[in-house]
Coordinates of C-alpha atoms in Angstrom, one line a residue:
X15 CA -3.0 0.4 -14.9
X16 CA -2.2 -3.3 -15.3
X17 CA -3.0 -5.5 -12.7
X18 CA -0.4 -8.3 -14.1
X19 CA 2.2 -8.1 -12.0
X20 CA 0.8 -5.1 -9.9
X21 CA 1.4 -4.9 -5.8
X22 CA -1.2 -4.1 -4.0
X23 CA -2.5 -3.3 -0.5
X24 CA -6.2 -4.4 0.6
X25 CA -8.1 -3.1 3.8
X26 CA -10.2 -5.2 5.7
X27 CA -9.1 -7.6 3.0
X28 CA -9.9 -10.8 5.6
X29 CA -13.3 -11.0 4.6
X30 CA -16.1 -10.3 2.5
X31 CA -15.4 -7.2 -0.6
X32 CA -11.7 -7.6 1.1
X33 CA -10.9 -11.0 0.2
X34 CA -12.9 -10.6 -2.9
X35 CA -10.5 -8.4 -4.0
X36 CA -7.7 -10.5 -2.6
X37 CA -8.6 -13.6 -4.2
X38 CA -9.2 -11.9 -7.5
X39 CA -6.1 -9.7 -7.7
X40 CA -4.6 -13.0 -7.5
X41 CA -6.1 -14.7 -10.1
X42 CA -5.8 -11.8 -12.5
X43 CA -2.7 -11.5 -12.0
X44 CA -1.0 -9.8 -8.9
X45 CA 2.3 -10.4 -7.9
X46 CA 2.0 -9.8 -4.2
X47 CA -0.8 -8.9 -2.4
X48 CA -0.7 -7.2 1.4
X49 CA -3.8 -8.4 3.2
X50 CA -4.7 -5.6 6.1
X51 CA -6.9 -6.6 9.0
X52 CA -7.4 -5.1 12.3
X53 CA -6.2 -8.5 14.2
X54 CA -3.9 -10.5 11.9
X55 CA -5.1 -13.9 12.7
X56 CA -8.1 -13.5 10.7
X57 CA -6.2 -12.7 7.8
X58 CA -3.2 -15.5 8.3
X59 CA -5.4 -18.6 7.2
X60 CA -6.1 -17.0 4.0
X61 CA -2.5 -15.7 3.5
X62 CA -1.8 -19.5 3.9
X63 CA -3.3 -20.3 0.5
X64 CA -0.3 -18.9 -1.3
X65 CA 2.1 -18.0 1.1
X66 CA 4.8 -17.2 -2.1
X67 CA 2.2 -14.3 -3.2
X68 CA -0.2 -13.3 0.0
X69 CA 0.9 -11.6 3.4
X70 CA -1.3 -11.2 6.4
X71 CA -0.4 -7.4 8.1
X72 CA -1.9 -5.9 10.9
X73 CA -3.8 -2.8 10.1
X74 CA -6.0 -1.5 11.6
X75 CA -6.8 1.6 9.8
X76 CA -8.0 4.2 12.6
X77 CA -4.8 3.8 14.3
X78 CA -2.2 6.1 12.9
X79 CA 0.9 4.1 14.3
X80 CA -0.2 1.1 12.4
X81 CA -1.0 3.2 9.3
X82 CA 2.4 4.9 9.3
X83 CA 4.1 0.9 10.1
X84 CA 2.5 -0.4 7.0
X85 CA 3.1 2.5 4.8
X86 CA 6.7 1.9 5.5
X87 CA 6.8 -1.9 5.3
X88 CA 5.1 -2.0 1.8
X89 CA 7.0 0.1 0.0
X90 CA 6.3 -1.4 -3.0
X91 CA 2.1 -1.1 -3.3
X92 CA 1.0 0.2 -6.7
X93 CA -2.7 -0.9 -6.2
X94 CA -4.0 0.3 -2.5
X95 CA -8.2 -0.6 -2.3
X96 CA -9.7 0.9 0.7
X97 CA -12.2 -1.6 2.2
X98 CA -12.1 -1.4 5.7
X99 CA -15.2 0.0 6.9
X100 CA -17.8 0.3 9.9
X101 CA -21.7 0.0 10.1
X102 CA -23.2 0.9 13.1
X103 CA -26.5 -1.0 12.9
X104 CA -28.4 2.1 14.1
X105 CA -30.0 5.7 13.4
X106 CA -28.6 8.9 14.1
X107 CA -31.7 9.7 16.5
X108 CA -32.3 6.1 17.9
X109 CA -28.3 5.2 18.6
X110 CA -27.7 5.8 22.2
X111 CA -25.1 8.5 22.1
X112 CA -22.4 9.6 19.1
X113 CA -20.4 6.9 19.3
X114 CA -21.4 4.9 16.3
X115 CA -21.5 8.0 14.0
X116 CA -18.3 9.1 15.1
X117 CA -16.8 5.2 14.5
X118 CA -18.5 5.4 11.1
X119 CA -17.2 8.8 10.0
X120 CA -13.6 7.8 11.5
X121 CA -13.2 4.5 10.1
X122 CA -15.2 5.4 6.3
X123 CA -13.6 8.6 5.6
X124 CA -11.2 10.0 8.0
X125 CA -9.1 7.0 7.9
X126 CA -9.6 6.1 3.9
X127 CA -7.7 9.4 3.9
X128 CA -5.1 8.7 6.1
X129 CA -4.5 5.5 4.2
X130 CA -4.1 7.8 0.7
X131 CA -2.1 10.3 2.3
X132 CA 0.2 7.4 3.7
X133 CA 0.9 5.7 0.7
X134 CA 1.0 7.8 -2.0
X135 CA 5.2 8.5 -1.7
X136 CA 5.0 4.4 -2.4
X137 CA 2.2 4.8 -5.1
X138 CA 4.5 7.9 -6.9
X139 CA 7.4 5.8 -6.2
X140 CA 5.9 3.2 -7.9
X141 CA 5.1 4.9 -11.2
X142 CA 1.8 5.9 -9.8
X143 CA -0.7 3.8 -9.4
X144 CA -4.1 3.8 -8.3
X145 CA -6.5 4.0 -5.3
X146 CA -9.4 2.2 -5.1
X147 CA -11.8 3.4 -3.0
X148 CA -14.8 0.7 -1.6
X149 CA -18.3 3.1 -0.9
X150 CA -21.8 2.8 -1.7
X151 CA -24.8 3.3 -2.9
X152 CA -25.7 4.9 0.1
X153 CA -23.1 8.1 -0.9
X154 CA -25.1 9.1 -3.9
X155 CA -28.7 9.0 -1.6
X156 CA -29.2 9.7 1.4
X157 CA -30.1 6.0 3.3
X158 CA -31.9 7.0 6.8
X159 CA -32.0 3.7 8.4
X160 CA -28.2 3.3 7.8
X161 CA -27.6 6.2 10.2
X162 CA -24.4 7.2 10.3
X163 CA -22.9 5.1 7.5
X164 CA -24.7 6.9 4.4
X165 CA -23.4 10.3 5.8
X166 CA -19.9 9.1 6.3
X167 CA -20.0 7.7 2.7
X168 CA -20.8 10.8 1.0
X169 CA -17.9 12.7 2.5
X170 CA -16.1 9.6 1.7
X171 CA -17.2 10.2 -1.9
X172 CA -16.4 14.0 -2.0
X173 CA -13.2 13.1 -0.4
X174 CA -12.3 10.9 -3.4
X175 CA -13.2 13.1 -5.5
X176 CA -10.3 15.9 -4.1
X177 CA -7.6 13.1 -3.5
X178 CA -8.4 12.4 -7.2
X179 CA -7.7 15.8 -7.9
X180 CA -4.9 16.2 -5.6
X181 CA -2.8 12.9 -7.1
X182 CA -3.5 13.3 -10.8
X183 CA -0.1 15.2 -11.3
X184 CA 1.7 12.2 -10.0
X185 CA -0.2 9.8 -12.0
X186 CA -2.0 7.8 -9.6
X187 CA -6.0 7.2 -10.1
X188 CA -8.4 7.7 -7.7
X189 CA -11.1 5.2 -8.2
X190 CA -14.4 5.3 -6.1
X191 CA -16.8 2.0 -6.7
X192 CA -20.5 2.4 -6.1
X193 CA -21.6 -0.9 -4.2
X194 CA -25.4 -1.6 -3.8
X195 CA -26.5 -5.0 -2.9
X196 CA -24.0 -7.6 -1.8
X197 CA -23.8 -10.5 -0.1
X198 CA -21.6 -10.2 3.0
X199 CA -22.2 -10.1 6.7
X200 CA -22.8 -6.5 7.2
X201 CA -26.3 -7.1 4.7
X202 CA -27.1 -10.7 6.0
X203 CA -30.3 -8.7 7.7
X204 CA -31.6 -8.1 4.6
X205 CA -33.7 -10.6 2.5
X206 CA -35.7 -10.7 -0.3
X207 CA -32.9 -9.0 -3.0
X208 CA -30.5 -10.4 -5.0
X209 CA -27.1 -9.7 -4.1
X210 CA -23.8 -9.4 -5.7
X211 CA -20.8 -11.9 -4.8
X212 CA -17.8 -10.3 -3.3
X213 CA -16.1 -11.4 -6.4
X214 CA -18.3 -9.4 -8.7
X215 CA -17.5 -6.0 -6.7
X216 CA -14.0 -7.2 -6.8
X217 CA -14.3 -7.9 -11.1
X218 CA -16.2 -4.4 -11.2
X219 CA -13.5 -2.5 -9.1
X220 CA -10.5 -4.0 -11.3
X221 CA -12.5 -2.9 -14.4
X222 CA -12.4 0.8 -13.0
X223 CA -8.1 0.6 -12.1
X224 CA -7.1 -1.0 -16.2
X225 CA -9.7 1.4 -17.7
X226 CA -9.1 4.8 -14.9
X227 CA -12.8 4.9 -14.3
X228 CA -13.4 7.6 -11.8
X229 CA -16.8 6.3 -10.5
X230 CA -18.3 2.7 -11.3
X231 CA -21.2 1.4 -10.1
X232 CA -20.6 -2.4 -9.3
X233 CA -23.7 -4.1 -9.6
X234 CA -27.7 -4.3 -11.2
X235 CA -28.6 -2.5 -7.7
X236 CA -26.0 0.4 -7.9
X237 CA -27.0 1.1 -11.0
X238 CA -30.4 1.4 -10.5
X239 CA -30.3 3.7 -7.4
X240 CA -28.2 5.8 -9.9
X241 CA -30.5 5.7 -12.5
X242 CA -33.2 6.6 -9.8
X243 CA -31.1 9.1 -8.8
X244 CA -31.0 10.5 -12.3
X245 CA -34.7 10.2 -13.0
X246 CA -36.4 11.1 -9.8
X247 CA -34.4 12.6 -7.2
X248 CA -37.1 13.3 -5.0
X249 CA -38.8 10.4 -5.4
X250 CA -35.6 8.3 -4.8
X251 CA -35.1 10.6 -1.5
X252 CA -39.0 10.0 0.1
X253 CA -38.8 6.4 -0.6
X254 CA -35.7 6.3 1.6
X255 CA -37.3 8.3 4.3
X256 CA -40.7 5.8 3.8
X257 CA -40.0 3.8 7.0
X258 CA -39.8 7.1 9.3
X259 CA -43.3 8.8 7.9
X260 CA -46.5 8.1 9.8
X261 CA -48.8 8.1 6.6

């Protein structure tokens, strides 16, 4: 797919990976760009740096009614990157109740799916297209301290993997991208790594829609939890659970 001239739709796109992607579809190219957010003042000041070529929507992408509104307003998406997501901040056993986990698993994968299932008339429409779908590292090993969020982004994960079966015949790409280490405000907790610019996920994830890369990993940290991965599963997995053992 070429992004020259392309339309596309970006969740969350206010801030952080979002506007990444927002600010990079535009300078690769884009001819429009749809910038979701869940309250659309955040996303109006940076709509207002090229009003001709960026519009601010309200999206919030649990909410079925406002799902189904901007599937029929932006008829004319080709590109649609899934980046809204949730982090709860907590463990499955410390968290006070289910809330979080089900927040997570709602907004991460239930909802990515909703937004596929919404737009792909427009993406078929539109000579097919791709889907970009924004998970992490944390969906190819399991991440204990990240509670609910590593869970939901595994079935996120699977799920790409049968939309991208599911859409092939109408030629629309299903794209997951593999994000490690990054610097927005859902990792400013963590120090002592070197993280990734929006941006780069942004460049990585546009690499994986011109070429039809199923699965990219974004950055040096992505790519060595996958090369972990491949070299010492088990290893990989009881460094993750470190923190929890009493040894």
């Amino acid at each position: 797919m070429k992004i020259e001239g392309s339309v596309a739709l970006v969740t969350g796109g206010n801030r952080g990976i979002g506007q990444g992607f927002v600010e990079e579809l535009l300078e690769q190219g884009a001819a429009h760009v749809y910038i979701g957010s869940r309250t659309l003042a955040d996303a109006e000041a940076l709509a207002a740096r090229d009003p001709a070529r960026l519009t601010a929507i309200e999206l919030d992408v649990t909410r079925e009614d406002q799902v189904a509104a901007a599937a029929a307003r932006c008829t004319d998406v080709n590109l649609l990157v899934n980046n809204a997501g949730s982090y709860g901040m907590t463990t499955l056993m410390t968290a006070p109740d289910l809330g979080a986990l089900r927040t997570e698993i709602e907004t991460n994968c239930i909802a990515m799916i909703s937004m596929v299932r919404a737009f792909a008339p427009a993406l078929k429409a539109n000579g097919g297209g791709a889907v970009v779908n924004v998970l992490s590292a944390g969906a190819i090993v399991a991440v204990p301290v990240m509670g609910g969020y590593s869970p939901s982004k595994f079935a996120a994960r699977a799920a790409s993997t049968c939309l991208r079966a599911e859409l092939a015949p109408q030629g629309t790409h299903v794209a997951a991208l593999i994000v490690g280490s990054v610097d927005t405000r859902m990792s400013e907790h963590i120090t002592g790594r070197v993280k990734a610019t929006p941006r780069d996920i942004a460049r990585a994830g546009i690499i994986a829609v011109r070429h039809n890369i199923d699965e990219h990993d974004t950055d040096p940290h992505a790519i060595e939890v996958r090369a972990f991965t491949a070299r010492d599963p088990h290893g990989l997995a009881a460094s993750m659970a470190k923190p929890f053992l009493l040894v």
